[in-house]
CSV table of C-alpha atoms in Angstrom, one decimal:
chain,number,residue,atom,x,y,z
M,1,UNK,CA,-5.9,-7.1,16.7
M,2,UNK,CA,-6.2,-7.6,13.2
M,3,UNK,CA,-2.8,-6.5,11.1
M,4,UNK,CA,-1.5,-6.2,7.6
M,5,UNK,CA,2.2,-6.9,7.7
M,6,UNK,CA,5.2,-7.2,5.1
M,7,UNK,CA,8.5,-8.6,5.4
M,8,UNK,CA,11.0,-7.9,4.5
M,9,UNK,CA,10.9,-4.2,5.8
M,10,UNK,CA,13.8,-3.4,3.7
M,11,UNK,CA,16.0,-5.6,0.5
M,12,UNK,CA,19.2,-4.9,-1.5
M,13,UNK,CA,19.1,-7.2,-4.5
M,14,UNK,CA,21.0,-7.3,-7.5
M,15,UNK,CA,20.0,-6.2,-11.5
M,16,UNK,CA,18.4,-9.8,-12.9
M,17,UNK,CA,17.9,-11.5,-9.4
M,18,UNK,CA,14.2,-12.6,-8.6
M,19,UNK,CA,12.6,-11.4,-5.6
M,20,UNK,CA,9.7,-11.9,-3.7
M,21,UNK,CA,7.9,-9.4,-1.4
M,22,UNK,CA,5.6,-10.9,1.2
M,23,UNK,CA,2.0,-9.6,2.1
M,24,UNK,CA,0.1,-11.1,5.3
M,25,UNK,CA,-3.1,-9.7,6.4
M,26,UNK,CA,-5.4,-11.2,9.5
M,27,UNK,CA,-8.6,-8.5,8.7
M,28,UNK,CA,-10.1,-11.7,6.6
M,29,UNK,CA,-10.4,-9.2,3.5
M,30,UNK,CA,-11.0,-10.6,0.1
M,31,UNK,CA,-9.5,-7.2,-1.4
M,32,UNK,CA,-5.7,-7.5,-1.2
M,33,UNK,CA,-3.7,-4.6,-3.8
M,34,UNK,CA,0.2,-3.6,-4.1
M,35,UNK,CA,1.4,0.1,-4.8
M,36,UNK,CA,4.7,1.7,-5.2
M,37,UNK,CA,5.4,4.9,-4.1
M,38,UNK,CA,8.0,7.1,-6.2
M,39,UNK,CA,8.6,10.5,-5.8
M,40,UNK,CA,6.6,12.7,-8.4
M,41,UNK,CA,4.2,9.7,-8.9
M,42,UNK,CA,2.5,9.2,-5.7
M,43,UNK,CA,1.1,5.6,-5.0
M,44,UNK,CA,0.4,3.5,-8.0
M,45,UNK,CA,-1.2,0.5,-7.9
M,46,UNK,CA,1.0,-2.7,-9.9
M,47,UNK,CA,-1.5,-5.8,-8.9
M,48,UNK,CA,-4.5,-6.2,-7.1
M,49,UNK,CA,-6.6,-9.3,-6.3
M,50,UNK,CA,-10.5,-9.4,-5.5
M,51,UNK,CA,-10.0,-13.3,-4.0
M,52,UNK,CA,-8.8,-16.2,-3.8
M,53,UNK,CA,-7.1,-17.2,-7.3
M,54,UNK,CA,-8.2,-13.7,-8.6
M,55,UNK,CA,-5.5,-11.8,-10.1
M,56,UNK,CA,-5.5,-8.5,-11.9
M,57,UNK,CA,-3.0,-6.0,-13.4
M,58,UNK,CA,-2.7,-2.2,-12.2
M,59,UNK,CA,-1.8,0.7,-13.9
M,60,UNK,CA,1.8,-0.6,-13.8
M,61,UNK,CA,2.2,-4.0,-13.6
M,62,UNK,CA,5.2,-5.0,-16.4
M,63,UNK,CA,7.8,-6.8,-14.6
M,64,UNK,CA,5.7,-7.7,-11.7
M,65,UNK,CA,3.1,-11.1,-10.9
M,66,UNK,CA,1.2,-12.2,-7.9
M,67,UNK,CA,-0.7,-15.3,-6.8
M,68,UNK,CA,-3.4,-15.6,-4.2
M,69,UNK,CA,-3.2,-19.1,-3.1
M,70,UNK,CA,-5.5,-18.0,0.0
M,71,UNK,CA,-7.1,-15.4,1.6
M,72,UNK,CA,-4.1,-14.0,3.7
M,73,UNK,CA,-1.6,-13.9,1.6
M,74,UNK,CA,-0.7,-11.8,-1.9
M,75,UNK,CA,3.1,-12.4,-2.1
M,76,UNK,CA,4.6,-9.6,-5.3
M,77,UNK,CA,7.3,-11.0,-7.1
M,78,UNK,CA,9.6,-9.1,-9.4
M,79,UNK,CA,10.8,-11.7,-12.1
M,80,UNK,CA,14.5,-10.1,-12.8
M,81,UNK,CA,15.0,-7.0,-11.1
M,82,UNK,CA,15.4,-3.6,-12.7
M,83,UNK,CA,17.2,-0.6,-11.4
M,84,UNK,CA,13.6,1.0,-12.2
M,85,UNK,CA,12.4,-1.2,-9.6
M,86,UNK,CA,13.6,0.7,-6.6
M,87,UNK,CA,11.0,2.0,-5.0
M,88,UNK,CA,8.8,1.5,-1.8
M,89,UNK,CA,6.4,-1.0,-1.6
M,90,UNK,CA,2.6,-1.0,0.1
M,91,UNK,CA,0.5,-3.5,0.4
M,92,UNK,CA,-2.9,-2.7,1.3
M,93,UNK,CA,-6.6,-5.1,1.3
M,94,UNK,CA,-10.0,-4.1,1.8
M,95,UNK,CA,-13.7,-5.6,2.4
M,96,UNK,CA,-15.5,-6.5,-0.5
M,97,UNK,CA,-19.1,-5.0,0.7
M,98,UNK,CA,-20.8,-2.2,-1.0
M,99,UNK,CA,-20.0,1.1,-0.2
M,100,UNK,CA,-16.9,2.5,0.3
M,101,UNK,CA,-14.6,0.3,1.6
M,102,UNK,CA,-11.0,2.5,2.6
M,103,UNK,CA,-7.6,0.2,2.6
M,104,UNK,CA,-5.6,-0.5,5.2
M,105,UNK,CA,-2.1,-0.4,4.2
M,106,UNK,CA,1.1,-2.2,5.4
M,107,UNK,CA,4.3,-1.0,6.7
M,108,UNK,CA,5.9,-0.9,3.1
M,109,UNK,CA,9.0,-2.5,1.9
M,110,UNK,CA,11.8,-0.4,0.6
M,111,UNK,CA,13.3,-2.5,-2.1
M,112,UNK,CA,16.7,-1.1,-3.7
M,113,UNK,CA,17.8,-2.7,-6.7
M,114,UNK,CA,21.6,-2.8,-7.7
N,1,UNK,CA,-0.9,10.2,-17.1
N,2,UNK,CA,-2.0,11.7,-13.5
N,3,UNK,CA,-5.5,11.3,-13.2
N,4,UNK,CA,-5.3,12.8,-9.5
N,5,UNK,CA,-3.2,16.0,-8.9
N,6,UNK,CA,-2.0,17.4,-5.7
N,7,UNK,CA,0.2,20.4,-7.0
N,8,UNK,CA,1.2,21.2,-3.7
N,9,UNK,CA,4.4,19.5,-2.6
N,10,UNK,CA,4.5,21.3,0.9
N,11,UNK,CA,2.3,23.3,3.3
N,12,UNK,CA,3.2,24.9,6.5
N,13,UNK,CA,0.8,26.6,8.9
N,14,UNK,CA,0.7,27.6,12.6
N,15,UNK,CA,-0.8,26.0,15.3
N,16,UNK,CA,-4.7,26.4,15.8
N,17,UNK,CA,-5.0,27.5,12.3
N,18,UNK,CA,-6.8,26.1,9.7
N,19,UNK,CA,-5.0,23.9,7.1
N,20,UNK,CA,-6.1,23.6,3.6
N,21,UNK,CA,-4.8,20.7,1.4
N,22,UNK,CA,-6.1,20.7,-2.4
N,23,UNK,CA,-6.8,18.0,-4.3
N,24,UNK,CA,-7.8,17.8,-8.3
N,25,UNK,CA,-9.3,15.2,-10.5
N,26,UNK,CA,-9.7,14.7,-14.3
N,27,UNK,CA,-11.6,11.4,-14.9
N,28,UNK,CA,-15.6,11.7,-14.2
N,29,UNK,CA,-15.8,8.2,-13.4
N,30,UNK,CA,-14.9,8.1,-10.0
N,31,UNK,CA,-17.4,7.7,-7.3
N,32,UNK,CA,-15.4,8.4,-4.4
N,33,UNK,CA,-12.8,10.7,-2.6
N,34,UNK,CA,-10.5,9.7,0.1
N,35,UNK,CA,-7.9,11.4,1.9
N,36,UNK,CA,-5.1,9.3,3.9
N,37,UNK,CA,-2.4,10.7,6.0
N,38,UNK,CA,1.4,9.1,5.9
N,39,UNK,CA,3.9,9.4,8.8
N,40,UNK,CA,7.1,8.4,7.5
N,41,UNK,CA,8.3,4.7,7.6
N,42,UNK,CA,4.5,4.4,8.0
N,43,UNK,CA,2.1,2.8,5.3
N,44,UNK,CA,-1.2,5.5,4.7
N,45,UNK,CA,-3.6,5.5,7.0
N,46,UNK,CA,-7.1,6.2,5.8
N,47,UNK,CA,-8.5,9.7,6.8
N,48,UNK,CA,-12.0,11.1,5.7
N,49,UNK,CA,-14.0,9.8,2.5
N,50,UNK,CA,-16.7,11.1,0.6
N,51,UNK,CA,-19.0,9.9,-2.1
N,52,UNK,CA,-19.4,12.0,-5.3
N,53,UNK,CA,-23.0,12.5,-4.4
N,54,UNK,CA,-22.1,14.5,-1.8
N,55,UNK,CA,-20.4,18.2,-1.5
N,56,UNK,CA,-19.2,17.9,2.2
N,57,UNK,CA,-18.3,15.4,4.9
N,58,UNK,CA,-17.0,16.1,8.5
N,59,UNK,CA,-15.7,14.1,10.8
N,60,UNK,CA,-13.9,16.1,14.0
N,61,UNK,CA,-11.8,18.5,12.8
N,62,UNK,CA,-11.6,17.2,9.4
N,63,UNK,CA,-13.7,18.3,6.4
N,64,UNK,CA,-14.0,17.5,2.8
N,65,UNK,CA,-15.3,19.3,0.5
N,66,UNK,CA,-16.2,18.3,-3.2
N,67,UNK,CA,-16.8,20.7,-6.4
N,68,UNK,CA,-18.0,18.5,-9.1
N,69,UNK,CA,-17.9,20.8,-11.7
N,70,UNK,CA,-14.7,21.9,-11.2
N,71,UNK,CA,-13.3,18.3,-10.4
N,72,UNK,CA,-11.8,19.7,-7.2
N,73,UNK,CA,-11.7,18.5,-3.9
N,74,UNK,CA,-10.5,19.6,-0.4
N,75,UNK,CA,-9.4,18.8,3.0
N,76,UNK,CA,-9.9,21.1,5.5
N,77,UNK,CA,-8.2,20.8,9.0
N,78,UNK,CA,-9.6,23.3,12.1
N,79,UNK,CA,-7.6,23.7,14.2
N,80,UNK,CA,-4.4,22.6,12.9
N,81,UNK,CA,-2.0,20.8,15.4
N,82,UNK,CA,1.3,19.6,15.6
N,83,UNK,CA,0.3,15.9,15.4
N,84,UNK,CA,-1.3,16.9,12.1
N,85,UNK,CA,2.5,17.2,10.6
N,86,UNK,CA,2.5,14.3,7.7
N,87,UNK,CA,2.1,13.8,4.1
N,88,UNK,CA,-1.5,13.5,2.5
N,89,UNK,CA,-2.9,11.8,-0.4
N,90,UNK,CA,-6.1,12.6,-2.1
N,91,UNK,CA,-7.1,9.5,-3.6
N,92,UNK,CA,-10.3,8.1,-6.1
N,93,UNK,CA,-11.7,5.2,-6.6
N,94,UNK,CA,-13.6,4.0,-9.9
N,95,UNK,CA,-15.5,1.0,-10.2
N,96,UNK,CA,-14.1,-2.2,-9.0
N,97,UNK,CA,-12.5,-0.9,-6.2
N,98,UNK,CA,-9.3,0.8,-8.3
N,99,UNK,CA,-8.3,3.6,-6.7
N,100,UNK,CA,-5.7,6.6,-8.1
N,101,UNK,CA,-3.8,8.6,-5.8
N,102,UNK,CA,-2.3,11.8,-5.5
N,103,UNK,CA,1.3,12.4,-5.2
N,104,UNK,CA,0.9,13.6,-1.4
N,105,UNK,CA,1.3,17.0,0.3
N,106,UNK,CA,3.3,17.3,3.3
N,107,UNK,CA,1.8,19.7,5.9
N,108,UNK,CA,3.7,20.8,8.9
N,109,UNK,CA,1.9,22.7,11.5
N,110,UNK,CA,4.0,24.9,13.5
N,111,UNK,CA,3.9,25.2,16.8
């Protein structure tokens, strides 16, 4: 069956460190996004990615980048962690036909930051 | 700024009831509704859409309902069960596939 997975499920980093949350999906979607969920804010999208070496930023994107290098893949790296980076992380893609095409979301990764 | 509000943190109804989760919106631009439903340690998993076209969709005992004018929607569960117990988020989408969502409202049905 086709699956969108993340790993790792959970991380403890450190203020300053780099870290690199990974996003796999099998569905074959060209639509690949990341959100983080806060309390009081809901799901907010940081990155999302229409394709292969298509990047875009979300509504809140500083201190976050991703790369597609192929369709599978959308790995979410924070550059030097904040404390304002805790959070959960969901990864989610989608097809790219017309209509309305719902996301399929990952586990989520709950990233605490030191 | 929230473009999507759910201003209800919490719901609780009984068993077999009906279950009403609100939803409102502020930016005209979006062409279509979702709701998803969240266990915890769960990612969302997509519920019932509907396109702004529309006023209602159904599917089982979920309906949505859509009031343009007011830039309100809702999810309506009949009858409520305990397997319904979760958090929801209303969600939009504009163009290009960006979609805004709700800060959630966690229903428990009691049985």
């Amino acid at each position: 069956d086709a699956e969108i997975t993340q790993s790792p499920r959970h991380k403890i980093t450190e203020t300053g460190r780099q870290v690199t949350l990974a996003c796999h999906q099998t569905w074959n979607h060209n639509n690949m996004f990341w959100y983080r969920q806060d309390l009081g804010h809901g799901l907010r999208l940081i990155h999302y990615s229409y394709g292969v070496h298509d990047t875009n930023k979300g509504e809140v994107s500083d201190g976050y980048s991703v790369s597609r290098s192929n369709t599978e893949d959308l790995p979410l790296t924070l550059e030097s962690a904040a404390s304002s980076q805790t959070s959960v992380y969901f990864c989610a893609s989608s097809e790219s036909s017309g209509g309305i095409n719902e996301q399929f979301f990952g586990p989520g990764t709950r990233l605490t930051v030191l | 700024d929230q473009q999507v509000k759910q201003n209800s943190p919490s719901l609780s109804v009984q068993e077999g009831r009906i279950s009403i989760l609100n939803c409102d919106y502020t930016n005209s631009m979006f062409d279509y509704f979702l709701w998803y439903k969240k266990y915890p340690a769960e990612g969302p998993t997509f519920l019932i859409s509907i396109s702004s076209i529309k006023d209602k969709n159904e599917d089982g005992r979920f309906t949505v309902f859509l009031n343009k004018s007011a830039k309100h929607l809702s999810l309506h569960i009949v009858p409520s069960q305990p397997g319904d117990s979760a958090v929801y988020f209303c969600a939009a989408r504009k163009a290009g596939n960006q979609f805004y969502f709700g800060t959630g409202t966690s229903l428990t049905v009691i049985p």
